[in-house]
Tab-separated table of C-alpha atoms and ligand atoms in Angstrom:
chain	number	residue	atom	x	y	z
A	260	UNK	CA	36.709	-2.956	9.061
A	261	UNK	CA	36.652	-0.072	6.213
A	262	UNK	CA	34.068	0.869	4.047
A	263	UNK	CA	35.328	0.874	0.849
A	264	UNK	CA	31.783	1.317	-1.272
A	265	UNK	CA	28.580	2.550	-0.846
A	266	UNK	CA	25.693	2.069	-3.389
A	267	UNK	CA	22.465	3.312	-4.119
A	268	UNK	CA	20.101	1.276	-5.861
A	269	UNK	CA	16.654	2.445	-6.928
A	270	UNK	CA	14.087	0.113	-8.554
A	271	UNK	CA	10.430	-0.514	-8.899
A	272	UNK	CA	9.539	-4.281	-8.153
A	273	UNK	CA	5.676	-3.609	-7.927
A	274	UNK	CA	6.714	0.224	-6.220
A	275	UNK	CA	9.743	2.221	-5.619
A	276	UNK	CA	12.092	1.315	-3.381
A	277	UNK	CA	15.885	2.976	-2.518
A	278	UNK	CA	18.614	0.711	-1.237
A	279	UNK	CA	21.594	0.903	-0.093
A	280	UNK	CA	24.409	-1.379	-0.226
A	281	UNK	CA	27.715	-0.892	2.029
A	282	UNK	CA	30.474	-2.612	1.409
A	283	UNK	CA	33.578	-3.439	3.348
A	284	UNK	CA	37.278	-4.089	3.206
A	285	UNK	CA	36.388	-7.790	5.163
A	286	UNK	CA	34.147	-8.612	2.292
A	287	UNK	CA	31.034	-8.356	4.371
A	288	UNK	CA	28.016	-5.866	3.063
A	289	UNK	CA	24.986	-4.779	4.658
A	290	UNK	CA	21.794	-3.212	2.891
A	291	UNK	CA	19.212	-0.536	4.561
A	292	UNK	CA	15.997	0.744	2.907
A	293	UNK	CA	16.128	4.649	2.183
A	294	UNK	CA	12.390	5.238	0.230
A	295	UNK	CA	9.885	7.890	1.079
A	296	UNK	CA	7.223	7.025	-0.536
A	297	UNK	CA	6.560	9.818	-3.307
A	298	UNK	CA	9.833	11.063	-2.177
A	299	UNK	CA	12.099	8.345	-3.535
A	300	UNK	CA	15.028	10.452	-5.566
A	301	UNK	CA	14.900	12.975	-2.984
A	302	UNK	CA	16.756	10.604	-0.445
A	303	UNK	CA	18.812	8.853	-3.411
A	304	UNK	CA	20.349	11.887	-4.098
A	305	UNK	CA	21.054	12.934	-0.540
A	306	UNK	CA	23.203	9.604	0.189
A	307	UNK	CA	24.382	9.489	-3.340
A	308	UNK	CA	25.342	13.037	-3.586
A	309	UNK	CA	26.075	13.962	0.491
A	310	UNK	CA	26.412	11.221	2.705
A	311	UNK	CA	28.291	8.263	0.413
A	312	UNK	CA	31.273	10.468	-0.352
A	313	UNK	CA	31.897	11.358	3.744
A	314	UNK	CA	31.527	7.166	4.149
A	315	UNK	CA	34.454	5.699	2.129
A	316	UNK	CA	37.253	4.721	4.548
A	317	UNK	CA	35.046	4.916	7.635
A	318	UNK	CA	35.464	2.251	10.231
A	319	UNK	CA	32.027	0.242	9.534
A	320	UNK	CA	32.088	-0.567	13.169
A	321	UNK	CA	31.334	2.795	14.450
A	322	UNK	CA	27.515	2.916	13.969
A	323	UNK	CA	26.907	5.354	16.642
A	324	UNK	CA	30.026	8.401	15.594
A	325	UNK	CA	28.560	7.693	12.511
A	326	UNK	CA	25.533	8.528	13.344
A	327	UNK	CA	25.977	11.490	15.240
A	328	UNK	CA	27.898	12.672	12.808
A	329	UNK	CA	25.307	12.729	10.004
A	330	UNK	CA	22.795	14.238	12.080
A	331	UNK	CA	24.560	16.949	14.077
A	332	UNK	CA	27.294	17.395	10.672
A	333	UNK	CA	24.007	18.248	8.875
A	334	UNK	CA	23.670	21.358	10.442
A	335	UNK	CA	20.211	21.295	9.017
A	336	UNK	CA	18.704	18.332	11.272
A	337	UNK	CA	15.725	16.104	11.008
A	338	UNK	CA	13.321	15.766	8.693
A	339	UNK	CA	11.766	12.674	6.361
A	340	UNK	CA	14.774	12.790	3.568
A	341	UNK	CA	17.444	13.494	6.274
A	342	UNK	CA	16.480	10.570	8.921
A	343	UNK	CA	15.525	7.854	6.008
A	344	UNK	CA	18.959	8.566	4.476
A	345	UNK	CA	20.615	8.481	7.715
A	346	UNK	CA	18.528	5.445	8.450
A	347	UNK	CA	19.612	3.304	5.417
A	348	UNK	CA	23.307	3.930	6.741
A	349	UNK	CA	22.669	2.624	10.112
A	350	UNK	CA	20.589	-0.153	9.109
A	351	UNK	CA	23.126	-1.269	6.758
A	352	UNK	CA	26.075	-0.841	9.290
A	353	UNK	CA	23.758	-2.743	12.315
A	354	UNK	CA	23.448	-5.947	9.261
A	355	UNK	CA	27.649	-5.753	8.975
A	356	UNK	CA	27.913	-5.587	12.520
A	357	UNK	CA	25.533	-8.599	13.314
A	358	UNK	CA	27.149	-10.381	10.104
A	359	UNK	CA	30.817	-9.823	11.575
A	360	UNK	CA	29.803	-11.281	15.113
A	361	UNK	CA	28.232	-13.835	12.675
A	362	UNK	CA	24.908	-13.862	14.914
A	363	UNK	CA	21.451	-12.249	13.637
A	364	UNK	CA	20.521	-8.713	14.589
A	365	UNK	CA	18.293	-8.730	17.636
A	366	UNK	CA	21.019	-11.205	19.510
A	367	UNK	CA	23.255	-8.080	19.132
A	368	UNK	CA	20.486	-5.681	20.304
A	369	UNK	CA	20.215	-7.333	23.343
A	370	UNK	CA	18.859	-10.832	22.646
A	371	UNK	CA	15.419	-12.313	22.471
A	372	UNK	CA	13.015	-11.235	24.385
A	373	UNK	CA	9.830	-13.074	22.805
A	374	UNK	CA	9.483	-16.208	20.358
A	375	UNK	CA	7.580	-14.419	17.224
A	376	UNK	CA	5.605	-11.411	17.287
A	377	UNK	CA	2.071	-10.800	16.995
A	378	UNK	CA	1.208	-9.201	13.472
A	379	UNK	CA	-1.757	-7.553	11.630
A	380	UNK	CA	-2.692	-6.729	8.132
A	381	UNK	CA	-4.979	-4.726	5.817
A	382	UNK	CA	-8.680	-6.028	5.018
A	383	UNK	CA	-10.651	-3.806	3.090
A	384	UNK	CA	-13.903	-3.628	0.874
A	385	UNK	CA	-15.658	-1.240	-1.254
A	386	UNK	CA	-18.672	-2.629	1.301
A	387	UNK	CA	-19.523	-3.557	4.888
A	388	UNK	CA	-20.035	-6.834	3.726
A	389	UNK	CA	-17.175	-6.860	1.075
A	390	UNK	CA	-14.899	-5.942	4.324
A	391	UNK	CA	-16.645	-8.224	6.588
A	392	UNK	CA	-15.993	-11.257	4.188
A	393	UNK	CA	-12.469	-10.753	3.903
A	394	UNK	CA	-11.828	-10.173	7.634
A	395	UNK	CA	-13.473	-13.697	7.812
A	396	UNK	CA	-11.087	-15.270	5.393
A	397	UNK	CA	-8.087	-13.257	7.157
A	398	UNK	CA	-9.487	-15.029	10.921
A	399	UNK	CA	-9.401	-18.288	9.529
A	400	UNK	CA	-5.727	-18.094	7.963
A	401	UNK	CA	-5.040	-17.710	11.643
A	402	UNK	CA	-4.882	-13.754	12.155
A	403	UNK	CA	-5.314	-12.181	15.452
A	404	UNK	CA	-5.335	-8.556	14.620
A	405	UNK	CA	-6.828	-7.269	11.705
A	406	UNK	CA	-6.942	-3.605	10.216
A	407	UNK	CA	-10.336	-2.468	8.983
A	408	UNK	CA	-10.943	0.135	6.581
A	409	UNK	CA	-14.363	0.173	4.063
A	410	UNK	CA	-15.159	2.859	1.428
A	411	UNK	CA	-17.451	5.492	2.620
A	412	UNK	CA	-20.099	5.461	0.906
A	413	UNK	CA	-20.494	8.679	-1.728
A	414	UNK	CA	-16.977	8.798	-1.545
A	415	UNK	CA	-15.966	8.122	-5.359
A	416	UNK	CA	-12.179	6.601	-3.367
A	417	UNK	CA	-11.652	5.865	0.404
A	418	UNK	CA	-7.927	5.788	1.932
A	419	UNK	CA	-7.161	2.424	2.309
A	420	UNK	CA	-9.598	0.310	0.155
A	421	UNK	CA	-7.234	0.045	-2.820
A	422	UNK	CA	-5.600	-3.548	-3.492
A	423	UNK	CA	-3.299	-4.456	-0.742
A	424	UNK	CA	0.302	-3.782	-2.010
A	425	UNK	CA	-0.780	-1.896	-4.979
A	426	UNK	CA	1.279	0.951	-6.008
A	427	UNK	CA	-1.754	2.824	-6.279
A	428	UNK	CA	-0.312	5.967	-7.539
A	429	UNK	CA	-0.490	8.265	-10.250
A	430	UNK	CA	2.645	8.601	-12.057
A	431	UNK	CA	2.056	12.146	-13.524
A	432	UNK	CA	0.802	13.943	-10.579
A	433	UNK	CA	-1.024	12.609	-7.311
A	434	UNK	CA	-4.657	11.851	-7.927
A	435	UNK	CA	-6.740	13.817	-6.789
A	436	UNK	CA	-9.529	12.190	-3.797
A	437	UNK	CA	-12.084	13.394	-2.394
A	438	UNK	CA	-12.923	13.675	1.581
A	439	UNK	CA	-15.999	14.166	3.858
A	440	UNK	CA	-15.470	14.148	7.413
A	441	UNK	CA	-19.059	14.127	8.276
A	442	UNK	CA	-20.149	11.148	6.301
A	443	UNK	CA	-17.171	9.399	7.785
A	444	UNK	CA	-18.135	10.264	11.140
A	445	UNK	CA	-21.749	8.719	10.550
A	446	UNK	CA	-20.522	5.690	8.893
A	447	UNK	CA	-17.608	4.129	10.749
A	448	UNK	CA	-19.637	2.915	13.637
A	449	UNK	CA	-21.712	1.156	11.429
A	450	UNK	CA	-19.132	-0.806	9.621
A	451	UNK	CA	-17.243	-1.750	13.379
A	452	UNK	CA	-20.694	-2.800	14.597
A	453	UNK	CA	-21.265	-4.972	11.519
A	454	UNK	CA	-17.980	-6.057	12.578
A	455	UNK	CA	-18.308	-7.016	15.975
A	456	UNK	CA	-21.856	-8.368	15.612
A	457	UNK	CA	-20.126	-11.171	13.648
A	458	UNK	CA	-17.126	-11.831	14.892
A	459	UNK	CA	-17.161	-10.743	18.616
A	460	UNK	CA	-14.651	-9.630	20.794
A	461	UNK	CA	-11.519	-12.139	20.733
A	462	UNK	CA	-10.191	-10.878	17.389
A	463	UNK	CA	-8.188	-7.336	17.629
A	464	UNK	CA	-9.674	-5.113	15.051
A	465	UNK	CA	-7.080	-1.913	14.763
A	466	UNK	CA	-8.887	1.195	12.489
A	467	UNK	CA	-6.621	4.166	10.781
A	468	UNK	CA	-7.879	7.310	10.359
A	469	UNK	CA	-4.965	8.699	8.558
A	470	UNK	CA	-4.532	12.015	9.787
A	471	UNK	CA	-7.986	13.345	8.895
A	472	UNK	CA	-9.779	15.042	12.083
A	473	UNK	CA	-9.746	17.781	14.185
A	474	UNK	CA	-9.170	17.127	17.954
A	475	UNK	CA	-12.974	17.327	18.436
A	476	UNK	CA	-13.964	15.344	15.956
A	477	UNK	CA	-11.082	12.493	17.208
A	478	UNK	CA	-12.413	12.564	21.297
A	479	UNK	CA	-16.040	12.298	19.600
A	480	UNK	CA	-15.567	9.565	17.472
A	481	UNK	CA	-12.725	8.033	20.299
A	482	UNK	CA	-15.551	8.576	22.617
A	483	UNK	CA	-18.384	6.803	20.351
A	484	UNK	CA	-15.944	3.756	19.252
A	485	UNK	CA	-15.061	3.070	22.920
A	486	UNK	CA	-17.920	0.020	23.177
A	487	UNK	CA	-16.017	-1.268	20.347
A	488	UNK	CA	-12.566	-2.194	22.142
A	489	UNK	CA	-10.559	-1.484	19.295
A	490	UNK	CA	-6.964	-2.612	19.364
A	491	UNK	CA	-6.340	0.782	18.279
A	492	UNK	CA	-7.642	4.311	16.828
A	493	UNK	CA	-4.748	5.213	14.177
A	494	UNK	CA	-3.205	8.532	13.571
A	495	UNK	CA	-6.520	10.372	14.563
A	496	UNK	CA	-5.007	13.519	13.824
A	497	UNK	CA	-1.949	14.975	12.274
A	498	UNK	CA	-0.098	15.109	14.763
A	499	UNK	CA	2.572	18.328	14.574
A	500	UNK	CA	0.694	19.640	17.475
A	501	UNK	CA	1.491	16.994	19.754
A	502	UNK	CA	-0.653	18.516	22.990
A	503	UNK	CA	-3.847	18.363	20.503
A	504	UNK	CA	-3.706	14.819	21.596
A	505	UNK	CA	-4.646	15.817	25.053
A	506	UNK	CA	-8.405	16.674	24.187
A	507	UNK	CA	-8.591	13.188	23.284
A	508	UNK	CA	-7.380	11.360	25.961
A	509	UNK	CA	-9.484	13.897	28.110
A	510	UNK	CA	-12.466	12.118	26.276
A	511	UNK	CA	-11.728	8.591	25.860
A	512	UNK	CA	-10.307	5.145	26.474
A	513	UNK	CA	-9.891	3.636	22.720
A	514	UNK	CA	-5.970	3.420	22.439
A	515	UNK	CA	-4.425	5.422	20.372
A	516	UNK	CA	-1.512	4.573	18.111
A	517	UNK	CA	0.693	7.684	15.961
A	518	UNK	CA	4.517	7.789	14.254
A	519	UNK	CA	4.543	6.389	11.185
A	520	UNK	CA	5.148	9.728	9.680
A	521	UNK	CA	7.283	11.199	12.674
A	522	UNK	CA	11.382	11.186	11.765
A	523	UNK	CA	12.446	11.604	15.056
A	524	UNK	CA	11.951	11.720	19.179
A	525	UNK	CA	11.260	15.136	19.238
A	526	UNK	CA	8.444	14.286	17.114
A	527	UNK	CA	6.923	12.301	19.484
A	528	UNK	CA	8.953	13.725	22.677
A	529	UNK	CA	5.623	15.159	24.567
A	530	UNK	CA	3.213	12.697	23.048
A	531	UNK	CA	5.104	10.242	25.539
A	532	UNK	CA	5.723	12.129	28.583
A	533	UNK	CA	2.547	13.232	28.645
A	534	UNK	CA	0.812	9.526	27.851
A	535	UNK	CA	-1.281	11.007	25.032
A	536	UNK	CA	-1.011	7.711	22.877
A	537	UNK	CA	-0.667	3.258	23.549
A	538	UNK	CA	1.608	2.705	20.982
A	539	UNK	CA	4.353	4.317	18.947
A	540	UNK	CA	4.683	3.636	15.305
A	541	UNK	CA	8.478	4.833	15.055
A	542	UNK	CA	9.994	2.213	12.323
A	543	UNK	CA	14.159	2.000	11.885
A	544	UNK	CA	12.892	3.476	8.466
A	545	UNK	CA	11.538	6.772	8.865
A	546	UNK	CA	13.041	7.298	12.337
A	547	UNK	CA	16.661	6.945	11.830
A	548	UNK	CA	17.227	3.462	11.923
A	549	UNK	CA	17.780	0.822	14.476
A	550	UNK	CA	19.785	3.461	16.494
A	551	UNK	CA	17.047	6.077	16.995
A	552	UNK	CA	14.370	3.404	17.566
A	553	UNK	CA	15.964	1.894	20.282
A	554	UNK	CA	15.648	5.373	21.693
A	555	UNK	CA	12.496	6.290	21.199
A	556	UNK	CA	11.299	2.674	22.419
A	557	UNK	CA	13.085	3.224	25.715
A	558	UNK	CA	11.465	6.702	26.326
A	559	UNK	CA	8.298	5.431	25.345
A	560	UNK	CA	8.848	2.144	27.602
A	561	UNK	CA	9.042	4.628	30.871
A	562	UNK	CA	5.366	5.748	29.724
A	563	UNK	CA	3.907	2.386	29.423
A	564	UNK	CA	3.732	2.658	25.511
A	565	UNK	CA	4.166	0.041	23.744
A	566	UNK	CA	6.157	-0.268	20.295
A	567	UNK	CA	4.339	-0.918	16.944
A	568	UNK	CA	6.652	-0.093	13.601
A	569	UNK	CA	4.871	0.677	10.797
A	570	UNK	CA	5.172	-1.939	7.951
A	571	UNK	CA	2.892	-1.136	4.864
A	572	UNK	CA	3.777	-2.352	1.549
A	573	UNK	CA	5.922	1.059	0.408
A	574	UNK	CA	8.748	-0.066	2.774
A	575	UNK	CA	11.252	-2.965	1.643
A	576	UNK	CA	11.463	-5.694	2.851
A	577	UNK	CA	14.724	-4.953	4.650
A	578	UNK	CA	12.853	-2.592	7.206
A	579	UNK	CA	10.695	-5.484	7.440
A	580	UNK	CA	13.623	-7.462	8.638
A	581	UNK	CA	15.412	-4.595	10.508
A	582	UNK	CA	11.919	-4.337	12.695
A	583	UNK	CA	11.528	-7.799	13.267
A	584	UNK	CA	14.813	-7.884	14.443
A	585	UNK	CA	14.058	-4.586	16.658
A	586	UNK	CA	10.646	-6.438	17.825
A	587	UNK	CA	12.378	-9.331	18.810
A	588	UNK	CA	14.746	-7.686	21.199
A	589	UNK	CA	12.641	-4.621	22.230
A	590	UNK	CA	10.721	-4.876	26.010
A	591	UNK	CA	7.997	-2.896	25.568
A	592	UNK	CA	6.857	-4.886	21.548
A	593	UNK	CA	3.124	-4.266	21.316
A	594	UNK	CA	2.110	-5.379	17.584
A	595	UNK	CA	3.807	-5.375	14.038
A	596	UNK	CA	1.976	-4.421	10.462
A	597	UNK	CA	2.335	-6.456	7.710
A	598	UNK	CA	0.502	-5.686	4.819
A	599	UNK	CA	1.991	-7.822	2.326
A	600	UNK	CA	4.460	-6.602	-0.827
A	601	UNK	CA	3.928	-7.406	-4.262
A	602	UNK	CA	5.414	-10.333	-5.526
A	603	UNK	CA	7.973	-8.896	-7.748
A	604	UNK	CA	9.561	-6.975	-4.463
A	605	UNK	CA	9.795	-10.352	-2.537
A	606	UNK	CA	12.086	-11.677	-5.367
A	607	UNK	CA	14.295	-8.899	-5.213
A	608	UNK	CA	14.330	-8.985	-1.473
A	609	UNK	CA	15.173	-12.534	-0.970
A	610	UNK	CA	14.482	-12.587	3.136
A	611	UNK	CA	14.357	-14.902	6.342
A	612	UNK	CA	11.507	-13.475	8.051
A	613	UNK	CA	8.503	-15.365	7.773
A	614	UNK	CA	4.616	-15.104	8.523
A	615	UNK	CA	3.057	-18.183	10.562
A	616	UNK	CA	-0.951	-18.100	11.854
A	617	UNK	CA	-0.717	-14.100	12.192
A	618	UNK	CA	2.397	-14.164	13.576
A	619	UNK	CA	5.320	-12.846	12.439
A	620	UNK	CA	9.416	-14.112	12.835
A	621	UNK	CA	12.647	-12.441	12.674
A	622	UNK	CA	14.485	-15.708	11.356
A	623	UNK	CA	18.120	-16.902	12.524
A	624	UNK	CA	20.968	-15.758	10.030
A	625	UNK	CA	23.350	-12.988	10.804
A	626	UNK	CA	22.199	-9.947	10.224
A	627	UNK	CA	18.999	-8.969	9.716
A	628	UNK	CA	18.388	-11.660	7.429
A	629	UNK	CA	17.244	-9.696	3.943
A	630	UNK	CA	19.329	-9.422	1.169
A	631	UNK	CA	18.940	-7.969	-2.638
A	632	UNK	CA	19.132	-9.297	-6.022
A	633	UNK	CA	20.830	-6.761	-7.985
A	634	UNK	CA	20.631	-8.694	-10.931
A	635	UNK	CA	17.232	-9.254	-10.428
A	636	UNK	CA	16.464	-5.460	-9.117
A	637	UNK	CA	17.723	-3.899	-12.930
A	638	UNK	CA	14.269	-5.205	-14.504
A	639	UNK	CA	12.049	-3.052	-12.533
A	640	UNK	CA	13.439	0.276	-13.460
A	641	UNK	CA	12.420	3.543	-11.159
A	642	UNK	CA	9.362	5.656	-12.502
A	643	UNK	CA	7.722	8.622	-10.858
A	644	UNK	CA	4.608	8.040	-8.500
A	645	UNK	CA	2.834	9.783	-5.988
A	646	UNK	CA	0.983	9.389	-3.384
A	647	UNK	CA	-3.324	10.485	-3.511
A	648	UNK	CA	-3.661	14.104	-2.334
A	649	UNK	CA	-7.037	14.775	-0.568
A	650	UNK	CA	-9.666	18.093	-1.055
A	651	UNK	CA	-12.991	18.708	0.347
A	652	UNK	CA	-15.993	19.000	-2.174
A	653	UNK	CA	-15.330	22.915	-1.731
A	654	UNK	CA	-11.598	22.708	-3.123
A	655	UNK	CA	-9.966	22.663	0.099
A	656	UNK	CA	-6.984	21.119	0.704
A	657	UNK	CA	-6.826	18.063	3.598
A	658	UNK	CA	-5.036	15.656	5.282
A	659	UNK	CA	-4.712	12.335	3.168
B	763	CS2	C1	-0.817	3.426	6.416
B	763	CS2	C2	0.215	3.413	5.322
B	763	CS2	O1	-0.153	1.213	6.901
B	763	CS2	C3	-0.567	2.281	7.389
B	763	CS2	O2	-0.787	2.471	8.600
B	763	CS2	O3	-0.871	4.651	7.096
B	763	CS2	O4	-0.149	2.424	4.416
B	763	CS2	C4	0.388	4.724	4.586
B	763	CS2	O5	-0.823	5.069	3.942
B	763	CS2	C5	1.495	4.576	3.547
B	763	CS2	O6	2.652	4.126	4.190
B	763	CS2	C6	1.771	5.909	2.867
B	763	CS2	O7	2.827	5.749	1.950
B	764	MG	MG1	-1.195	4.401	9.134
């Protein structure tokens, strides 16, 4: 089976997203998600311009040479352009694969090894109460893990407590937020014991901190949140120092989940061995595709760590369905984000998976099941956005 085209498409159905579309000499095509969010062009250009040209005439079938031979042919490896670029080929190769042996993507991964997978999304208020309210309404649509994240107060914006799906980003330059570790600190026990005052301790409440304390600061508050049983304490701290984590651990019980921003194993290599974190957020987006997961879901699976992709809004919906699939098949599954994409993405991204009482399933066709509208996908033309940038009052530059 030769590839005989290979496609970028870039378009802006409520937010960027970068597709691409590989075609074959059998008539069968397969699509894989390639956006960095902020980033988008960056990794357009590096399939359009580097990787398409070495794919015409390629056997389709050979996912893993192929592989390899984008990362080690790079010379210059890793990295969040290189591994989403690579990604979007092996996603889109794993859908032509599953669609040749005309059976859906986790089947060829290894089969099922669960029914549907547990799932949680984003509530959020400008209040405790404002948060506590729509946690409520998200309990009685039947979720069983729920993300909480409230503005702190005398912040003028607070990560997280923007609409859900929103592109919420400034299209001239990033916006420009303010941070206070200290007030945080102070306040997030108060909104989780609001929390758990009303709703008790049989719903999973998961919190992200979004990469914004030191080690210290992360085994204090770890240490302060434990009576709260999260589900999880999220990206804590940024994580290039991977033994940082150890001060936490040293401290603490509340699990600890990290990856979405990591691009390959190496990022998370001693994280793992060493059993700093629960639950890898890896996603076949950032990390390489369906390929690399797989691998860093094994390793992680020797540790007891459990798998949890990352699945906010400024992914496609074909990771969504690539993960699904990967959740379906993968042992060690702990949880799967959803947090909902704008409507105007979910017509260009006609797809199979489907949300049920907080759970979340992969769906039956071959492949992964997600497909795009081309036609559809020309009326949302790309333009420019960025992500928030984050400064203490003094000026300094932090962690969004
Ligand atoms: C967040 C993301 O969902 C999450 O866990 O960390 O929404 C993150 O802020 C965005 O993906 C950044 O583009
Ligand atoms: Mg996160």
């Amino acid at each position: 089976m030769k590839i005989t085209n290979a496609k970028v498409i870039v378009c802006s159905p409520g937010r960027n997203f970068v597709t691409l579309k590989i075609e074959t000499d059998d008539g069968i095509y397969g699509i894989g998600d390639a956006t960095v969010n902020g980033r988008e062009l960056a990794v357009a250009s590096y399939l359009q311009d580097h990787l398409v040209p070495c794919l015409i005439g390629r056997d389709a079938s050979q996912i893993e040479d192929i592989w390899q031979y984008f990362y080690k042919g790079a010379y210059w490896r890793r990295g969040p352009i290189t591994m989403a670029a690579i990604a979007a080929v092996d996603v889109a190769l794993w859908d032509i694969k599953a669609k040749a042996a005309n059976m859906p993507l986790y089947q060829l991964l290894g089969g099922a090894s669960r029914t549907h997978m547990l799932a949680y999304t984003h509530a959020n208020g400008e209040t405790i109460e404002e948060t506590v309210d729509k946690v409520a309404a998200f309990k009685e649509e039947g979720w069983k893990a729920i993300r909480v994240q409230s503005a702190v107060p005398g912040l003028p914006v607070t990560y997280g407590v923007e609409k859900v799906g929103s592109l919420a980003q400034a299209e001239d330059k990033p916006r420009e937020t303010l941070w206070d570790t200290p007030t945080y600190l102070r306040f997030l026990p108060k909104l989780l014991d609001h929390l758990r005052d009303r709703f008790g301790y049989d719903l999973h409440l998961l919190h992200d901190v979004h990469h914004r304390l030191t080690p210290q600061e992360a085994a204090a508050l770890a240490k302060e949140v434990e009576r709260h049983r999260l589900f999880w304490l999220e990206d804590a701290v940024p994580a290039e120092n991977q033994e940082s984590f150890r001060l936490i651990r040293q401290h603490s019980t509340t699990p600890l989940a990290l990856g979405e921003v990591f691009n390959s194993i190496h990022d998370c290599r001693q994280l793992i061995q060493e059993q700093l974190i629960d639950y890898i957020r890896t996603t076949p987006l950032h990390a390489g595709g369906i390929t690399h997961v797989r691998r860093i879901a094994d390793l992680a699976g020797l540790y007891h760590i459990r798998t949890a992709c990352h699945g906010a809004a400024d992914m496609s919906p074909i990771t969504m369905g690539a993960a699904l699939h990967f959740d379906r098949w993968v042992p060690n599954f702990g949880i799967q984000e959803y947090a909902f994409h704008p409507d105007e993405a979910k017509n260009v991204f006609p797809h199979e998976w489907h949300l049920k009482d907080g759970q979340l399933y992969s769906g039956e066709k071959p492949g992964h099941g997600v497909d795009i509208d081309e036609k559809a996908a020309e009326k949302y033309p790309y333009r420019r956005a960025y992500l928030d940038v984050a400064r203490l009052s003094d000026g300094t530059m932090w962690s969004w």
